[in-house]
Short mmCIF file of C-alpha atoms in Angstrom, two decimals:
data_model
loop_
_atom_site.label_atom_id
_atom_site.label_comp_id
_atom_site.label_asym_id
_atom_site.label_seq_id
_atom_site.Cartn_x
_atom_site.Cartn_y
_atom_site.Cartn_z
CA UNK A 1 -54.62 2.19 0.49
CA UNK A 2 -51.13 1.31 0.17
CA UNK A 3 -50.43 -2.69 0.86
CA UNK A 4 -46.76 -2.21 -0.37
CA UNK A 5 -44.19 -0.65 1.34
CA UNK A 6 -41.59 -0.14 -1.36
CA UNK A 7 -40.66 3.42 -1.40
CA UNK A 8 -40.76 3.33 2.61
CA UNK A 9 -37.87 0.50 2.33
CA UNK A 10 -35.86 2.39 -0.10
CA UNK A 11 -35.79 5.50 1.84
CA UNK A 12 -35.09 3.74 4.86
CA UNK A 13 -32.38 1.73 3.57
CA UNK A 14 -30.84 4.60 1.57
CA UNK A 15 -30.24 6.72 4.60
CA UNK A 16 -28.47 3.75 5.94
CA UNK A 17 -26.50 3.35 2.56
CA UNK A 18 -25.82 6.84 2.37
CA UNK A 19 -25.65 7.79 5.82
CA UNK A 20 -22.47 10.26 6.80
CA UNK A 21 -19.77 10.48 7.25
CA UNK A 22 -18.04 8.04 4.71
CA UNK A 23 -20.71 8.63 1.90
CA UNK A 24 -20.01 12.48 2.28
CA UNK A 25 -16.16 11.98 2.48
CA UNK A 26 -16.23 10.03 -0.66
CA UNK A 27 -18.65 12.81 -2.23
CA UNK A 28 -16.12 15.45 -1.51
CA UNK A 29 -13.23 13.31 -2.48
CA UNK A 30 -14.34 12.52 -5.88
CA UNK A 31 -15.46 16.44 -6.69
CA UNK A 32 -12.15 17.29 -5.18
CA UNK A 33 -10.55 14.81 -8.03
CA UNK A 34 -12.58 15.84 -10.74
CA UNK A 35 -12.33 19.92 -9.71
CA UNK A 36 -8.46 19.53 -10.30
CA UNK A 37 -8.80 17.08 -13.42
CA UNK A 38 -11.02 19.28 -15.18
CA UNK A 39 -8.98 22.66 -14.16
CA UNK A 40 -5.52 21.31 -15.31
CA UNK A 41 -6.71 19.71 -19.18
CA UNK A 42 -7.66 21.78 -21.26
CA UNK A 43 -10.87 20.13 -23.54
CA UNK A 44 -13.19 21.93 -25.54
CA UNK A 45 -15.29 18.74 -25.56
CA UNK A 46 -18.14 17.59 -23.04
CA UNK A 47 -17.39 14.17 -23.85
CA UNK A 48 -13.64 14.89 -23.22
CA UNK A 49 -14.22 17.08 -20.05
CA UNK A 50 -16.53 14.19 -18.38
CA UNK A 51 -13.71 11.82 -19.59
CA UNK A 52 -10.78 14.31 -17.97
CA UNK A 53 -13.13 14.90 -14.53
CA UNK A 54 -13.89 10.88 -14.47
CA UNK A 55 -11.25 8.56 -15.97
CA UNK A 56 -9.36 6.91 -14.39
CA UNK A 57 -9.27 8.49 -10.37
CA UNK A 58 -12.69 9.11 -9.75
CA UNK A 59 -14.00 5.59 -11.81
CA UNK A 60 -11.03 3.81 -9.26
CA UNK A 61 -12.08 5.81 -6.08
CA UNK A 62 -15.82 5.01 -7.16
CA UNK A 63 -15.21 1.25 -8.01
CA UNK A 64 -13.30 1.06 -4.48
CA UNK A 65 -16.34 2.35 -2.49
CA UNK A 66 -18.69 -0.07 -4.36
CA UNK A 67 -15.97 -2.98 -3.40
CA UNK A 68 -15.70 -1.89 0.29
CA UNK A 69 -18.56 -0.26 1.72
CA UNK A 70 -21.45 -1.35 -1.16
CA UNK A 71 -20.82 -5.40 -0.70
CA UNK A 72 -19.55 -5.67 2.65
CA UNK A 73 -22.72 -3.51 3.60
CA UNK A 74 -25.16 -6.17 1.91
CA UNK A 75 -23.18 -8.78 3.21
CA UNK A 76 -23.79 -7.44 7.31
CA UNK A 77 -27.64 -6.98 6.13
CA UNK A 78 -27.76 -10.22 5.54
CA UNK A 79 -25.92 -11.60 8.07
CA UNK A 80 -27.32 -9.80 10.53
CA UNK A 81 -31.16 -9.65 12.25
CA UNK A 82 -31.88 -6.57 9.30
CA UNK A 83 -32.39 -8.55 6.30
CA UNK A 84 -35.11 -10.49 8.06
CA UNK A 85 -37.12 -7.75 9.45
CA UNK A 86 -36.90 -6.64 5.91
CA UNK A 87 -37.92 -9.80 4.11
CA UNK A 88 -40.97 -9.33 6.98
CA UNK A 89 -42.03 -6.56 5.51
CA UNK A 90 -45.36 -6.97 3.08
CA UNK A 91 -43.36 -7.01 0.14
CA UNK A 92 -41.39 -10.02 -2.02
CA UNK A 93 -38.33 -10.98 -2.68
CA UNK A 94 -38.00 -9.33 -5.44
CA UNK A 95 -39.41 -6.03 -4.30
CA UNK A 96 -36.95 -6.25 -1.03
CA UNK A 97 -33.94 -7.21 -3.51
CA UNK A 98 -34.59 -4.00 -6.06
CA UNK A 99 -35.15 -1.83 -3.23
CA UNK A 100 -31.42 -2.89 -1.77
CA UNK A 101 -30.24 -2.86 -5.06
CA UNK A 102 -31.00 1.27 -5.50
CA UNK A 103 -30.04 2.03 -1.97
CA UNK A 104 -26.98 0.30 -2.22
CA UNK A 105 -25.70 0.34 -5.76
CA UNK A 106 -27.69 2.70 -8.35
CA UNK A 107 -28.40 5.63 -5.45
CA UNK A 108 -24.50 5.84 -4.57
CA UNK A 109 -23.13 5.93 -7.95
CA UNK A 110 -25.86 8.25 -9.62
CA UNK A 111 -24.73 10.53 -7.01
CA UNK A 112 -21.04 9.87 -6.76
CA UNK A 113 -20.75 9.89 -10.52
CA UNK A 114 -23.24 13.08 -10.89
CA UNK A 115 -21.61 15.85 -8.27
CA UNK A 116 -17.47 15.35 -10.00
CA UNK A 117 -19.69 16.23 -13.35
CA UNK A 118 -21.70 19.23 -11.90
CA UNK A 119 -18.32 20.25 -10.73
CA UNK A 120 -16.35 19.87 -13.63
CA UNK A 121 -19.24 21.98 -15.01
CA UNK A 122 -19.07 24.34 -13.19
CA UNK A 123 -15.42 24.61 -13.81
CA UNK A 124 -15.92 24.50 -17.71
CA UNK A 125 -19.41 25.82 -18.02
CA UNK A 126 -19.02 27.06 -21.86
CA UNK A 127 -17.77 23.28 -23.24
CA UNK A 128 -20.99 21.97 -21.03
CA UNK A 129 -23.07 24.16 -22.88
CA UNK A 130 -21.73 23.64 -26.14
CA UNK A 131 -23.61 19.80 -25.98
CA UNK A 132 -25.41 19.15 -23.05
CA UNK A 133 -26.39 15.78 -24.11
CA UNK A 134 -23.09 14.49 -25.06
CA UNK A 135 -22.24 15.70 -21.43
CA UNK A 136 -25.62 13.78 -20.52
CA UNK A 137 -24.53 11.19 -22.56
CA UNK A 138 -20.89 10.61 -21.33
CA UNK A 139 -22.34 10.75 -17.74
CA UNK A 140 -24.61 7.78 -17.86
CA UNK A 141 -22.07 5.42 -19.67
CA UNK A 142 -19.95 6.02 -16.41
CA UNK A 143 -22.88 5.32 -14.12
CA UNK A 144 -23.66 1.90 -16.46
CA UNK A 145 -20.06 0.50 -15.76
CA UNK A 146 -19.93 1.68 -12.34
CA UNK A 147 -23.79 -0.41 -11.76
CA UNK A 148 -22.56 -3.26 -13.30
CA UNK A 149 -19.60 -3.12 -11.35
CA UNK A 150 -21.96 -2.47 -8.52
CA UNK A 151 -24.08 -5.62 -9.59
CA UNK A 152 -21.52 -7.75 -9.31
CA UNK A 153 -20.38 -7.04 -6.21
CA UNK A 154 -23.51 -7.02 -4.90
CA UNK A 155 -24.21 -10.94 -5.87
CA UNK A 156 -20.62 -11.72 -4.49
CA UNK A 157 -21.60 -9.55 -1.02
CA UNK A 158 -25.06 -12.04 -1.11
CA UNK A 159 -23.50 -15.39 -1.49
CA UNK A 160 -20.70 -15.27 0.79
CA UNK A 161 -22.74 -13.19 3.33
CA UNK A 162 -19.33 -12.00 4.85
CA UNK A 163 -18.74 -8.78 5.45
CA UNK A 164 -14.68 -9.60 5.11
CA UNK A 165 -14.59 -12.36 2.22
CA UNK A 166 -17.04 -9.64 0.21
CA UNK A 167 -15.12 -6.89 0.29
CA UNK A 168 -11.88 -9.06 -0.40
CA UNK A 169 -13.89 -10.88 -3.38
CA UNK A 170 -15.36 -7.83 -4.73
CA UNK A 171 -12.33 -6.27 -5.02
CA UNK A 172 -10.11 -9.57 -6.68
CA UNK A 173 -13.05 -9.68 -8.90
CA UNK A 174 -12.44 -5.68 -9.85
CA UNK A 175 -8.58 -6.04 -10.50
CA UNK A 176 -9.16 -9.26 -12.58
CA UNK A 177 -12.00 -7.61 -14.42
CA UNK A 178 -9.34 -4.51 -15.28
CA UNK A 179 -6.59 -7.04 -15.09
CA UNK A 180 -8.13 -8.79 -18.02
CA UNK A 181 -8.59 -5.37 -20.65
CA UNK A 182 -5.30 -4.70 -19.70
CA UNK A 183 -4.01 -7.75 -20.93
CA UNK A 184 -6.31 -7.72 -24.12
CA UNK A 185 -4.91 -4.34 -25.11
CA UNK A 186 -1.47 -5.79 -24.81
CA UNK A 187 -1.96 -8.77 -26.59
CA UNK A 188 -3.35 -6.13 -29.10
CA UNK A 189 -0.42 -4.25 -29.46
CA UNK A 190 1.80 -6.89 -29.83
CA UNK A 191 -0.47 -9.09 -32.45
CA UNK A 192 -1.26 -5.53 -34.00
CA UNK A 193 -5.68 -7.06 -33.19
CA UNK A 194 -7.96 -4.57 -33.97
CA UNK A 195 -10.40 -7.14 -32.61
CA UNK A 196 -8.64 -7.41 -29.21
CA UNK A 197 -8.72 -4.08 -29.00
CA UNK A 198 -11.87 -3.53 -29.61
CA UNK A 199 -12.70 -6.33 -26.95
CA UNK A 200 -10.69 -4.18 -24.26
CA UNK A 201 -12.39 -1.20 -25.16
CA UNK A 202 -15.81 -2.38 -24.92
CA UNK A 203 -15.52 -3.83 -21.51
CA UNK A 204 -15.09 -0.42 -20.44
CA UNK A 205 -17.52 1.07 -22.27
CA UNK A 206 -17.48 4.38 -20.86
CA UNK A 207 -14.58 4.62 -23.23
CA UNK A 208 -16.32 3.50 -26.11
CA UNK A 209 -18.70 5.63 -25.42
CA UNK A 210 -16.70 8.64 -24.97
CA UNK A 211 -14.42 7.98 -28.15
CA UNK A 212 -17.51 8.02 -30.06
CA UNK A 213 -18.96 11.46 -28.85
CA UNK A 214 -15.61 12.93 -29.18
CA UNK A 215 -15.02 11.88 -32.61
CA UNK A 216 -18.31 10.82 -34.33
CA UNK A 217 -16.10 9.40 -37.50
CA UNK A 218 -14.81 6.86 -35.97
CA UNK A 219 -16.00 3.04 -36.07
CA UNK A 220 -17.90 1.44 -32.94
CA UNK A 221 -19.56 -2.16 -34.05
CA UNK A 222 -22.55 -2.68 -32.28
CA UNK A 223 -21.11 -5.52 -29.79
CA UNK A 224 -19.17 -2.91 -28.37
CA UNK A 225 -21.79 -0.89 -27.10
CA UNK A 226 -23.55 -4.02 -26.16
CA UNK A 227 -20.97 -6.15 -23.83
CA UNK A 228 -21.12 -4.61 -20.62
CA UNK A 229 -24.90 -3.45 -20.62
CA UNK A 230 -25.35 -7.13 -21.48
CA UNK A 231 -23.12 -8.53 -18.42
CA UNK A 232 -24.80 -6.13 -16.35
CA UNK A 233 -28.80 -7.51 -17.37
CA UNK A 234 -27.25 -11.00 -16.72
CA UNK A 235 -25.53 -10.02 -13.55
CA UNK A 236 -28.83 -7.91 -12.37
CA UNK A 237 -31.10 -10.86 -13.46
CA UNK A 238 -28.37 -13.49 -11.24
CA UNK A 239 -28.76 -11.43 -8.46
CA UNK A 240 -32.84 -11.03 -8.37
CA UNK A 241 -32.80 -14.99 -8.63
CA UNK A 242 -30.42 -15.19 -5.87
CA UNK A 243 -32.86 -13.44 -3.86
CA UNK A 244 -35.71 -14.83 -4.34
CA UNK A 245 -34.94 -18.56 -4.88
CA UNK A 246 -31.84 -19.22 -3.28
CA UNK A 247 -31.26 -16.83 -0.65
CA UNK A 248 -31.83 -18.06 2.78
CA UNK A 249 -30.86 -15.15 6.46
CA UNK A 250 -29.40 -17.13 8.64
#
């Protein structure tokens, strides 16, 4: 007996999410990207090949989709007759709002983070093998930006419920997020802040992440590692509440 319908919703809403052709345009985009990246440096590290194949093309292309097709496509569900139909289902809020959440933000950038690495690998299959976890390891720091990324744009796509004024939100909210490190690391520069630098690398994190695997010696505080899984819990947690408290189809 199966009262709950929650892997029935996810698979049904992922092969909307993921449905062709844009999904599989933006799957062979990004390999495309990180096939030449990884062919033209030279790296003999797996940290520093998923860095070459990622950073900064595919991450932009990725973060673009999220923006665009992720939020405006939670916006339409619920401002359309689909959200209800699947807030009918025998499930809660909460159940309904994870399920969205992994069709529409984790599923897409597991996968459109994962094939430009089993590409680059298969480029460089020697500096894979040389540390498959740090390869592993530099892989999932990616797909933790990109989902809080994701997460954001997902609460934005949920309270404006507007396919247009999502995507155009979403994306402000992306170039004032980059907008913001890129302004830390020049006030860095010019104050000669280690701390402010630090700050800009962090809300990356990917690049934290990376610098660490590629050269074990050097310093990462704690806080660093901690900023943007933090923002994403917060973010995650905001949205879930959304859903189940606040959110009401129209």
């Amino acid at each position: 007996m199966m009262p709950r319908r929650l892997p029935a919703l996810i698979a049904l809403d992922s092969a909307e999410s993921l449905r062709a052709p844009a999904f599989d345009v933006m799957l062979l985009v990004v390999s495309g990207i990180a096939a030449a990246l990884a062919s033209i440096q030279p790296v003999s590290n797996p940290a520093a090949l998923a860095d070459a194949a990622l950073d900064p093309a595919v991450v932009f292309a990725v973060s673009l989709y999220l923006a665009m097709r992720a939020s405006s496509g939670l916006a339409a569900l619920a401002n359309s007759g689909v959200m209800q139909v699947y807030l009918s289902y025998p499930l809660s809020r909460v159940e309904v709002a994870l399920a969205l959440y992994l069709s529409r933000i984790l599923f897409p950038v597991l996968l459109l983070v994962g094939a430009p690495l089993v590409v680059a690998a298969a480029v460089a299959p020697g500096v894979v093998a040389s540390n498959i976890a740090a390869y592993v390891a530099a892989y999932l720091s990616f797909v933790v930006y990109l989902v809080f990324l994701g997460t954001l744009f997902a609460l934005i796509a949920l309270v404006t419920r507007s396919t247009g004024t999502a995507a155009v939100a979403s994306l402000a909210a992306y170039f004032l997020y980059g907008g913001v490190s890129l302004l830390l690391n020049v006030m860095a520069a010019s104050r000669g802040s280690q701390l402010l630098h630090r700050l800009a690398m962090a809300m990356s994190f990917y690049m934290v992440v990376s610098m660490k695997l590629q050269s074990p010696s050097i310093a990462v505080e704690a806080w660093q590692y901690l900023l943007v899984p933090l923002l994403l819990t917060a973010f995650l947690a905001a949205y879930i509440a959304y859903m189940k408290w606040r959110f009401e189809p129209p």
